């Protein structure tokens, strides 16, 4: 009985960890610009500027003109709430 409870707990913990992970996205295209803190990639007619830091894993020689695939996540840097929630509209009574 304890084994079943432990396995159930481990399964639930693993499932909650999967759902908590931020969704990842990717962009592929030629490099237009590379700096220490960002990279610019052409995707169709759009230019994508993506931040990078010392923890960004880089494989190969990234230089202008290279075709790259970048995996990234979107994460809020800050959130500021304004005054209260939106008030529901009152419906007028029909006569």
PDB file of N, CA and C in Angstrom:
ATOM      1  N   UNK A   1       0.818  -1.188   0.000  1.00  0.00           N
ATOM      2  CA  UNK A   1       0.000   0.000   0.000  1.00  0.00           C
ATOM      3  C   UNK A   1       0.871   1.266   0.000  1.00  0.00           C
ATOM      4  N   UNK A   2       1.923   1.246   0.802  1.00  0.00           N
ATOM      5  CA  UNK A   2       2.825   2.394   0.848  1.00  0.00           C
ATOM      6  C   UNK A   2       3.526   2.590  -0.495  1.00  0.00           C
ATOM      7  N   UNK A   3       3.831   1.481  -1.172  1.00  0.00           N
ATOM      8  CA  UNK A   3       4.492   1.553  -2.466  1.00  0.00           C
ATOM      9  C   UNK A   3       3.589   2.228  -3.498  1.00  0.00           C
ATOM     10  N   UNK A   4       2.324   1.889  -3.485  1.00  0.00           N
ATOM     11  CA  UNK A   4       1.368   2.499  -4.421  1.00  0.00           C
ATOM     12  C   UNK A   4       1.232   3.990  -4.138  1.00  0.00           C
ATOM     13  N   UNK A   5       1.158   4.360  -2.872  1.00  0.00           N
ATOM     14  CA  UNK A   5       1.059   5.775  -2.503  1.00  0.00           C
ATOM     15  C   UNK A   5       2.314   6.535  -2.922  1.00  0.00           C
ATOM     16  N   UNK A   6       3.473   5.933  -2.739  1.00  0.00           N
ATOM     17  CA  UNK A   6       4.730   6.585  -3.121  1.00  0.00           C
ATOM     18  C   UNK A   6       4.810   6.758  -4.635  1.00  0.00           C
ATOM     19  N   UNK A   7       4.445   5.722  -5.388  1.00  0.00           N
ATOM     20  CA  UNK A   7       4.460   5.819  -6.847  1.00  0.00           C
ATOM     21  C   UNK A   7       3.470   6.863  -7.361  1.00  0.00           C
ATOM     22  N   UNK A   8       2.314   6.932  -6.733  1.00  0.00           N
ATOM     23  CA  UNK A   8       1.318   7.945  -7.109  1.00  0.00           C
ATOM     24  C   UNK A   8       1.866   9.338  -6.841  1.00  0.00           C
ATOM     25  N   UNK A   9       2.495   9.527  -5.708  1.00  0.00           N
ATOM     26  CA  UNK A   9       3.084  10.825  -5.373  1.00  0.00           C
ATOM     27  C   UNK A   9       4.186  11.224  -6.341  1.00  0.00           C
ATOM     28  N   UNK A  10       5.037  10.291  -6.693  1.00  0.00           N
ATOM     29  CA  UNK A  10       6.122  10.574  -7.633  1.00  0.00           C
ATOM     30  C   UNK A  10       5.551  10.922  -9.007  1.00  0.00           C
ATOM     31  N   UNK A  11       4.527  10.203  -9.444  1.00  0.00           N
ATOM     32  CA  UNK A  11       3.894  10.474 -10.742  1.00  0.00           C
ATOM     33  C   UNK A  11       3.279  11.874 -10.757  1.00  0.00           C
ATOM     34  N   UNK A  12       2.576  12.231  -9.699  1.00  0.00           N
ATOM     35  CA  UNK A  12       1.966  13.565  -9.631  1.00  0.00           C
ATOM     36  C   UNK A  12       3.024  14.661  -9.599  1.00  0.00           C
ATOM     37  N   UNK A  13       4.106  14.442  -8.886  1.00  0.00           N
ATOM     38  CA  UNK A  13       5.188  15.417  -8.830  1.00  0.00           C
ATOM     39  C   UNK A  13       5.833  15.595 -10.203  1.00  0.00           C
ATOM     40  N   UNK A  14       6.073  14.507 -10.885  1.00  0.00           N
ATOM     41  CA  UNK A  14       6.669  14.581 -12.224  1.00  0.00           C
ATOM     42  C   UNK A  14       5.735  15.288 -13.194  1.00  0.00           C
ATOM     43  N   UNK A  15       4.445  15.005 -13.120  1.00  0.00           N
ATOM     44  CA  UNK A  15       3.474  15.643 -14.017  1.00  0.00           C
ATOM     45  C   UNK A  15       3.389  17.139 -13.753  1.00  0.00           C
ATOM     46  N   UNK A  16       3.436  17.551 -12.492  1.00  0.00           N
ATOM     47  CA  UNK A  16       3.363  18.981 -12.188  1.00  0.00           C
ATOM     48  C   UNK A  16       4.623  19.707 -12.636  1.00  0.00           C
ATOM     49  N   UNK A  17       5.756  19.040 -12.618  1.00  0.00           N
ATOM     50  CA  UNK A  17       7.003  19.644 -13.083  1.00  0.00           C
ATOM     51  C   UNK A  17       6.960  19.878 -14.588  1.00  0.00           C
ATOM     52  N   UNK A  18       6.389  18.957 -15.330  1.00  0.00           N
ATOM     53  CA  UNK A  18       6.284  19.097 -16.782  1.00  0.00           C
ATOM     54  C   UNK A  18       5.410  20.295 -17.139  1.00  0.00           C
ATOM     55  N   UNK A  19       4.293  20.457 -16.459  1.00  0.00           N
ATOM     56  CA  UNK A  19       3.394  21.559 -16.754  1.00  0.00           C
ATOM     57  C   UNK A  19       3.953  22.899 -16.313  1.00  0.00           C
ATOM     58  N   UNK A  20       4.853  22.925 -15.363  1.00  0.00           N
ATOM     59  CA  UNK A  20       5.407  24.178 -14.858  1.00  0.00           C
ATOM     60  C   UNK A  20       6.517  24.720 -15.748  1.00  0.00           C
ATOM     61  N   UNK A  21       7.067  23.885 -16.609  1.00  0.00           N
ATOM     62  CA  UNK A  21       8.168  24.323 -17.475  1.00  0.00           C
ATOM     63  C   UNK A  21       7.649  25.315 -18.518  1.00  0.00           C
ATOM     64  N   UNK A  22       8.382  26.398 -18.737  1.00  0.00           N
ATOM     65  CA  UNK A  22       7.945  27.362 -19.752  1.00  0.00           C
ATOM     66  C   UNK A  22       8.015  26.754 -21.148  1.00  0.00           C
ATOM     67  N   UNK A  23       7.081  27.146 -21.993  1.00  0.00           N
ATOM     68  CA  UNK A  23       7.048  26.647 -23.363  1.00  0.00           C
ATOM     69  C   UNK A  23       8.234  27.216 -24.129  1.00  0.00           C
ATOM     70  N   UNK A  24       8.858  26.384 -24.946  1.00  0.00           N
ATOM     71  CA  UNK A  24       9.980  26.871 -25.726  1.00  0.00           C
ATOM     72  C   UNK A  24       9.561  27.058 -27.184  1.00  0.00           C
ATOM     73  N   UNK A  25      10.226  27.992 -27.834  1.00  0.00           N
ATOM     74  CA  UNK A  25       9.958  28.333 -29.225  1.00  0.00           C
ATOM     75  C   UNK A  25      11.277  28.301 -29.980  1.00  0.00           C
ATOM     76  N   UNK A  26      11.215  28.357 -31.300  1.00  0.00           N
ATOM     77  CA  UNK A  26      12.454  28.405 -32.072  1.00  0.00           C
ATOM     78  C   UNK A  26      12.304  29.343 -33.259  1.00  0.00           C
ATOM     79  N   UNK A  27      13.422  29.891 -33.678  1.00  0.00           N
ATOM     80  CA  UNK A  27      13.499  30.715 -34.878  1.00  0.00           C
ATOM     81  C   UNK A  27      14.745  30.280 -35.636  1.00  0.00           C
ATOM     82  N   UNK A  28      14.613  30.145 -36.959  1.00  0.00           N
ATOM     83  CA  UNK A  28      15.727  29.720 -37.800  1.00  0.00           C
ATOM     84  C   UNK A  28      15.927  30.728 -38.916  1.00  0.00           C
ATOM     85  N   UNK A  29      17.171  31.061 -39.188  1.00  0.00           N
ATOM     86  CA  UNK A  29      17.471  31.967 -40.284  1.00  0.00           C
ATOM     87  C   UNK A  29      18.912  32.410 -40.261  1.00  0.00           C
ATOM     88  N   UNK A  30      19.282  33.241 -41.229  1.00  0.00           N
ATOM     89  CA  UNK A  30      20.655  33.743 -41.276  1.00  0.00           C
ATOM     90  C   UNK A  30      20.898  34.824 -40.223  1.00  0.00           C
ATOM     91  N   UNK A  31      22.107  34.852 -39.697  1.00  0.00           N
ATOM     92  CA  UNK A  31      22.492  35.842 -38.690  1.00  0.00           C
ATOM     93  C   UNK A  31      22.797  37.172 -39.381  1.00  0.00           C
ATOM     94  N   UNK A  32      22.198  38.250 -38.872  1.00  0.00           N
ATOM     95  CA  UNK A  32      22.464  39.587 -39.393  1.00  0.00           C
ATOM     96  C   UNK A  32      23.461  40.349 -38.533  1.00  0.00           C
ATOM     97  N   UNK A  33      23.442  40.046 -37.221  1.00  0.00           N
ATOM     98  CA  UNK A  33      24.311  40.767 -36.279  1.00  0.00           C
ATOM     99  C   UNK A  33      24.515  39.910 -35.041  1.00  0.00           C
ATOM    100  N   UNK A  34      25.724  39.950 -34.474  1.00  0.00           N
ATOM    101  CA  UNK A  34      26.033  39.219 -33.243  1.00  0.00           C
ATOM    102  C   UNK A  34      26.764  40.158 -32.302  1.00  0.00           C
ATOM    103  N   UNK A  35      26.287  40.238 -31.069  1.00  0.00           N
ATOM    104  CA  UNK A  35      26.968  40.982 -29.999  1.00  0.00           C
ATOM    105  C   UNK A  35      27.064  40.077 -28.784  1.00  0.00           C
ATOM    106  N   UNK A  36      27.754  40.547 -27.739  1.00  0.00           N
ATOM    107  CA  UNK A  36      27.895  39.746 -26.523  1.00  0.00           C
ATOM    108  C   UNK A  36      26.556  39.451 -25.860  1.00  0.00           C
ATOM    109  N   UNK A  37      25.595  40.387 -25.970  1.00  0.00           N
ATOM    110  CA  UNK A  37      24.335  40.252 -25.253  1.00  0.00           C
ATOM    111  C   UNK A  37      23.117  40.015 -26.133  1.00  0.00           C
ATOM    112  N   UNK A  38      23.294  39.898 -27.463  1.00  0.00           N
ATOM    113  CA  UNK A  38      22.154  39.643 -28.341  1.00  0.00           C
ATOM    114  C   UNK A  38      22.595  39.159 -29.703  1.00  0.00           C
ATOM    115  N   UNK A  39      21.612  38.596 -30.442  1.00  0.00           N
ATOM    116  CA  UNK A  39      21.827  38.137 -31.809  1.00  0.00           C
ATOM    117  C   UNK A  39      20.607  38.550 -32.625  1.00  0.00           C
ATOM    118  N   UNK A  40      20.820  38.955 -33.870  1.00  0.00           N
ATOM    119  CA  UNK A  40      19.728  39.337 -34.760  1.00  0.00           C
ATOM    120  C   UNK A  40      19.678  38.325 -35.899  1.00  0.00           C
ATOM    121  N   UNK A  41      18.484  37.744 -36.116  1.00  0.00           N
ATOM    122  CA  UNK A  41      18.276  36.716 -37.130  1.00  0.00           C
ATOM    123  C   UNK A  41      17.174  37.171 -38.076  1.00  0.00           C
ATOM    124  N   UNK A  42      17.342  36.922 -39.370  1.00  0.00           N
ATOM    125  CA  UNK A  42      16.328  37.234 -40.384  1.00  0.00           C
ATOM    126  C   UNK A  42      15.395  36.036 -40.505  1.00  0.00           C
ATOM    127  N   UNK A  43      14.089  36.257 -40.295  1.00  0.00           N
ATOM    128  CA  UNK A  43      13.092  35.204 -40.486  1.00  0.00           C
ATOM    129  C   UNK A  43      12.073  35.750 -41.472  1.00  0.00           C
ATOM    130  N   UNK A  44      12.144  35.310 -42.717  1.00  0.00           N
ATOM    131  CA  UNK A  44      11.284  35.869 -43.752  1.00  0.00           C
ATOM    132  C   UNK A  44      11.642  37.327 -43.964  1.00  0.00           C
ATOM    133  N   UNK A  45      10.646  38.203 -43.834  1.00  0.00           N
ATOM    134  CA  UNK A  45      10.913  39.640 -43.982  1.00  0.00           C
ATOM    135  C   UNK A  45      11.125  40.326 -42.633  1.00  0.00           C
ATOM    136  N   UNK A  46      11.087  39.557 -41.542  1.00  0.00           N
ATOM    137  CA  UNK A  46      11.225  40.123 -40.197  1.00  0.00           C
ATOM    138  C   UNK A  46      12.627  39.906 -39.638  1.00  0.00           C
ATOM    139  N   UNK A  47      13.055  40.849 -38.803  1.00  0.00           N
ATOM    140  CA  UNK A  47      14.322  40.727 -38.079  1.00  0.00           C
ATOM    141  C   UNK A  47      13.998  40.422 -36.623  1.00  0.00           C
ATOM    142  N   UNK A  48      14.532  39.327 -36.128  1.00  0.00           N
ATOM    143  CA  UNK A  48      14.305  38.898 -34.755  1.00  0.00           C
ATOM    144  C   UNK A  48      15.547  39.202 -33.941  1.00  0.00           C
ATOM    145  N   UNK A  49      15.379  40.027 -32.903  1.00  0.00           N
ATOM    146  CA  UNK A  49      16.482  40.355 -31.990  1.00  0.00           C
ATOM    147  C   UNK A  49      16.246  39.579 -30.709  1.00  0.00           C
ATOM    148  N   UNK A  50      17.183  38.702 -30.362  1.00  0.00           N
ATOM    149  CA  UNK A  50      17.023  37.833 -29.200  1.00  0.00           C
ATOM    150  C   UNK A  50      18.204  38.032 -28.260  1.00  0.00           C
ATOM    151  N   UNK A  51      17.877  38.258 -26.987  1.00  0.00           N
ATOM    152  CA  UNK A  51      18.914  38.474 -25.969  1.00  0.00           C
ATOM    153  C   UNK A  51      19.616  37.159 -25.656  1.00  0.00           C
ATOM    154  N   UNK A  52      20.893  37.265 -25.288  1.00  0.00           N
ATOM    155  CA  UNK A  52      21.663  36.114 -24.823  1.00  0.00           C
ATOM    156  C   UNK A  52      22.595  36.565 -23.716  1.00  0.00           C
ATOM    157  N   UNK A  53      23.063  35.612 -22.922  1.00  0.00           N
ATOM    158  CA  UNK A  53      23.989  35.947 -21.839  1.00  0.00           C
ATOM    159  C   UNK A  53      25.033  34.846 -21.706  1.00  0.00           C
ATOM    160  N   UNK A  54      25.785  34.883 -20.638  1.00  0.00           N
ATOM    161  CA  UNK A  54      26.873  33.927 -20.435  1.00  0.00           C
ATOM    162  C   UNK A  54      26.382  32.488 -20.296  1.00  0.00           C
ATOM    163  N   UNK A  55      25.099  32.307 -19.933  1.00  0.00           N
ATOM    164  CA  UNK A  55      24.544  30.968 -19.759  1.00  0.00           C
ATOM    165  C   UNK A  55      23.960  30.384 -21.048  1.00  0.00           C
ATOM    166  N   UNK A  56      23.921  31.171 -22.122  1.00  0.00           N
ATOM    167  CA  UNK A  56      23.383  30.691 -23.392  1.00  0.00           C
ATOM    168  C   UNK A  56      24.342  29.660 -23.984  1.00  0.00           C
ATOM    169  N   UNK A  57      23.828  28.470 -24.272  1.00  0.00           N
ATOM    170  CA  UNK A  57      24.651  27.409 -24.854  1.00  0.00           C
ATOM    171  C   UNK A  57      24.805  27.687 -26.349  1.00  0.00           C
ATOM    172  N   UNK A  58      26.024  27.800 -26.810  1.00  0.00           N
ATOM    173  CA  UNK A  58      26.316  28.069 -28.218  1.00  0.00           C
ATOM    174  C   UNK A  58      27.133  26.906 -28.772  1.00  0.00           C
ATOM    175  N   UNK A  59      26.641  26.333 -29.875  1.00  0.00           N
ATOM    176  CA  UNK A  59      27.355  25.242 -30.535  1.00  0.00           C
ATOM    177  C   UNK A  59      27.767  25.711 -31.922  1.00  0.00           C
ATOM    178  N   UNK A  60      29.035  25.617 -32.239  1.00  0.00           N
ATOM    179  CA  UNK A  60      29.533  26.041 -33.542  1.00  0.00           C
ATOM    180  C   UNK A  60      29.971  27.495 -33.541  1.00  0.00           C
ATOM    181  N   UNK A  61      30.404  27.959 -34.706  1.00  0.00           N
ATOM    182  CA  UNK A  61      30.913  29.319 -34.872  1.00  0.00           C
ATOM    183  C   UNK A  61      29.776  30.209 -35.384  1.00  0.00           C
ATOM    184  N   UNK A  62      29.226  31.038 -34.513  1.00  0.00           N
ATOM    185  CA  UNK A  62      28.121  31.928 -34.877  1.00  0.00           C
ATOM    186  C   UNK A  62      28.703  33.243 -35.380  1.00  0.00           C
ATOM    187  N   UNK A  63      28.444  33.542 -36.659  1.00  0.00           N
ATOM    188  CA  UNK A  63      28.930  34.788 -37.247  1.00  0.00           C
ATOM    189  C   UNK A  63      27.904  35.279 -38.259  1.00  0.00           C
ATOM    190  N   UNK A  64      28.036  36.518 -38.675  1.00  0.00           N
ATOM    191  CA  UNK A  64      27.116  37.102 -39.654  1.00  0.00           C
ATOM    192  C   UNK A  64      27.107  36.231 -40.909  1.00  0.00           C
ATOM    193  N   UNK A  65      25.902  35.894 -41.362  1.00  0.00           N
ATOM    194  CA  UNK A  65      25.750  35.045 -42.540  1.00  0.00           C
ATOM    195  C   UNK A  65      25.502  33.584 -42.218  1.00  0.00           C
ATOM    196  N   UNK A  66      25.878  33.136 -41.017  1.00  0.00           N
ATOM    197  CA  UNK A  66      25.643  31.748 -40.620  1.00  0.00           C
ATOM    198  C   UNK A  66      24.142  31.503 -40.483  1.00  0.00           C
ATOM    199  N   UNK A  67      23.689  30.300 -40.843  1.00  0.00           N
ATOM    200  CA  UNK A  67      22.298  29.927 -40.601  1.00  0.00           C
ATOM    201  C   UNK A  67      22.239  29.280 -39.226  1.00  0.00           C
ATOM    202  N   UNK A  68      21.349  29.775 -38.369  1.00  0.00           N
ATOM    203  CA  UNK A  68      21.251  29.275 -37.004  1.00  0.00           C
ATOM    204  C   UNK A  68      19.805  28.916 -36.671  1.00  0.00           C
ATOM    205  N   UNK A  69      19.652  28.065 -35.695  1.00  0.00           N
ATOM    206  CA  UNK A  69      18.359  27.779 -35.092  1.00  0.00           C
ATOM    207  C   UNK A  69      18.487  28.136 -33.625  1.00  0.00           C
ATOM    208  N   UNK A  70      17.613  29.027 -33.154  1.00  0.00           N
ATOM    209  CA  UNK A  70      17.657  29.496 -31.769  1.00  0.00           C
ATOM    210  C   UNK A  70      16.426  28.983 -31.038  1.00  0.00           C
ATOM    211  N   UNK A  71      16.647  28.319 -29.928  1.00  0.00           N
ATOM    212  CA  UNK A  71      15.564  27.898 -29.040  1.00  0.00           C
ATOM    213  C   UNK A  71      15.475  28.932 -27.923  1.00  0.00           C
ATOM    214  N   UNK A  72      14.259  29.411 -27.639  1.00  0.00           N
ATOM    215  CA  UNK A  72      14.089  30.430 -26.610  1.00  0.00           C
ATOM    216  C   UNK A  72      12.770  30.247 -25.883  1.00  0.00           C
ATOM    217  N   UNK A  73      12.644  30.880 -24.723  1.00  0.00           N
ATOM    218  CA  UNK A  73      11.401  30.893 -23.960  1.00  0.00           C
ATOM    219  C   UNK A  73      11.006  32.333 -23.705  1.00  0.00           C
ATOM    220  N   UNK A  74       9.721  32.539 -23.472  1.00  0.00           N
ATOM    221  CA  UNK A  74       9.255  33.880 -23.115  1.00  0.00           C
ATOM    222  C   UNK A  74       8.976  33.892 -21.613  1.00  0.00           C
ATOM    223  N   UNK A  75       9.531  34.884 -20.933  1.00  0.00           N
ATOM    224  CA  UNK A  75       9.409  34.969 -19.483  1.00  0.00           C
ATOM    225  C   UNK A  75       9.202  36.426 -19.109  1.00  0.00           C
ATOM    226  N   UNK A  76       8.258  36.692 -18.243  1.00  0.00           N
ATOM    227  CA  UNK A  76       7.985  38.061 -17.814  1.00  0.00           C
ATOM    228  C   UNK A  76       9.152  38.588 -16.982  1.00  0.00           C
ATOM    229  N   UNK A  77       9.588  39.802 -17.292  1.00  0.00           N
ATOM    230  CA  UNK A  77      10.640  40.449 -16.509  1.00  0.00           C
ATOM    231  C   UNK A  77      10.035  41.202 -15.332  1.00  0.00           C
ATOM    232  N   UNK A  78       8.851  41.783 -15.545  1.00  0.00           N
ATOM    233  CA  UNK A  78       8.138  42.454 -14.458  1.00  0.00           C
ATOM    234  C   UNK A  78       6.658  42.526 -14.811  1.00  0.00           C
ATOM    235  N   UNK A  79       5.836  42.651 -13.790  1.00  0.00           N
ATOM    236  CA  UNK A  79       4.391  42.776 -13.967  1.00  0.00           C
ATOM    237  C   UNK A  79       3.920  43.892 -13.047  1.00  0.00           C
ATOM    238  N   UNK A  80       3.182  44.844 -13.599  1.00  0.00           N
ATOM    239  CA  UNK A  80       2.650  45.950 -12.814  1.00  0.00           C
ATOM    240  C   UNK A  80       1.135  45.969 -12.971  1.00  0.00           C
ATOM    241  N   UNK A  81       0.422  45.815 -11.866  1.00  0.00           N
ATOM    242  CA  UNK A  81      -1.038  45.837 -11.892  1.00  0.00           C
ATOM    243  C   UNK A  81      -1.530  47.267 -11.725  1.00  0.00           C
ATOM    244  N   UNK A  82      -2.570  47.608 -12.453  1.00  0.00           N
ATOM    245  CA  UNK A  82      -3.175  48.940 -12.359  1.00  0.00           C
ATOM    246  C   UNK A  82      -4.363  48.872 -11.400  1.00  0.00           C
ATOM    247  N   UNK A  83      -5.048  50.004 -11.211  1.00  0.00           N
ATOM    248  CA  UNK A  83      -6.167  50.078 -10.270  1.00  0.00           C
ATOM    249  C   UNK A  83      -7.277  49.088 -10.592  1.00  0.00           C
ATOM    250  N   UNK A  84      -7.521  48.176  -9.684  1.00  0.00           N
ATOM    251  CA  UNK A  84      -8.659  47.266  -9.717  1.00  0.00           C
ATOM    252  C   UNK A  84      -8.916  46.538 -11.019  1.00  0.00           C
ATOM    253  N   UNK A  85      -9.886  45.652 -10.944  1.00  0.00           N
ATOM    254  CA  UNK A  85     -10.297  44.880 -12.117  1.00  0.00           C
ATOM    255  C   UNK A  85     -11.354  45.655 -12.888  1.00  0.00           C
ATOM    256  N   UNK A  86     -11.552  45.273 -14.110  1.00  0.00           N
ATOM    257  CA  UNK A  86     -12.564  45.927 -14.947  1.00  0.00           C
ATOM    258  C   UNK A  86     -13.937  45.667 -14.339  1.00  0.00           C
ATOM    259  N   UNK A  87     -14.786  46.695 -14.317  1.00  0.00           N
ATOM    260  CA  UNK A  87     -16.121  46.558 -13.757  1.00  0.00           C
ATOM    261  C   UNK A  87     -17.058  46.040 -14.831  1.00  0.00           C
ATOM    262  N   UNK A  88     -17.925  45.078 -14.478  1.00  0.00           N
ATOM    263  CA  UNK A  88     -18.859  44.547 -15.481  1.00  0.00           C
ATOM    264  C   UNK A  88     -19.892  45.612 -15.862  1.00  0.00           C
ATOM    265  N   UNK A  89     -20.281  45.589 -17.155  1.00  0.00           N
ATOM    266  CA  UNK A  89     -21.267  46.544 -17.623  1.00  0.00           C
ATOM    267  C   UNK A  89     -22.644  46.152 -17.137  1.00  0.00           C
ATOM    268  N   UNK A  90     -23.444  47.155 -16.780  1.00  0.00           N
ATOM    269  CA  UNK A  90     -24.819  46.882 -16.343  1.00  0.00           C
ATOM    270  C   UNK A  90     -25.717  46.867 -17.566  1.00  0.00           C
ATOM    271  N   UNK A  91     -26.597  45.878 -17.614  1.00  0.00           N
ATOM    272  CA  UNK A  91     -27.540  45.784 -18.728  1.00  0.00           C
ATOM    273  C   UNK A  91     -28.789  46.597 -18.385  1.00  0.00           C
ATOM    274  N   UNK A  92     -29.280  47.313 -19.366  1.00  0.00           N
ATOM    275  CA  UNK A  92     -30.499  48.084 -19.150  1.00  0.00           C
ATOM    276  C   UNK A  92     -31.698  47.171 -19.271  1.00  0.00           C
ATOM    277  N   UNK A  93     -32.708  47.434 -18.449  1.00  0.00           N
ATOM    278  CA  UNK A  93     -33.939  46.640 -18.490  1.00  0.00           C
ATOM    279  C   UNK A  93     -34.790  47.108 -19.649  1.00  0.00           C
ATOM    280  N   UNK A  94     -35.389  46.142 -20.360  1.00  0.00           N
ATOM    281  CA  UNK A  94     -36.288  46.478 -21.466  1.00  0.00           C
ATOM    282  C   UNK A  94     -37.699  46.639 -20.923  1.00  0.00           C
ATOM    283  N   UNK A  95     -38.431  47.631 -21.459  1.00  0.00           N
ATOM    284  CA  UNK A  95     -39.815  47.837 -21.002  1.00  0.00           C
ATOM    285  C   UNK A  95     -40.791  47.349 -22.022  1.00  0.00           C
TER     286      UNK A  95
END
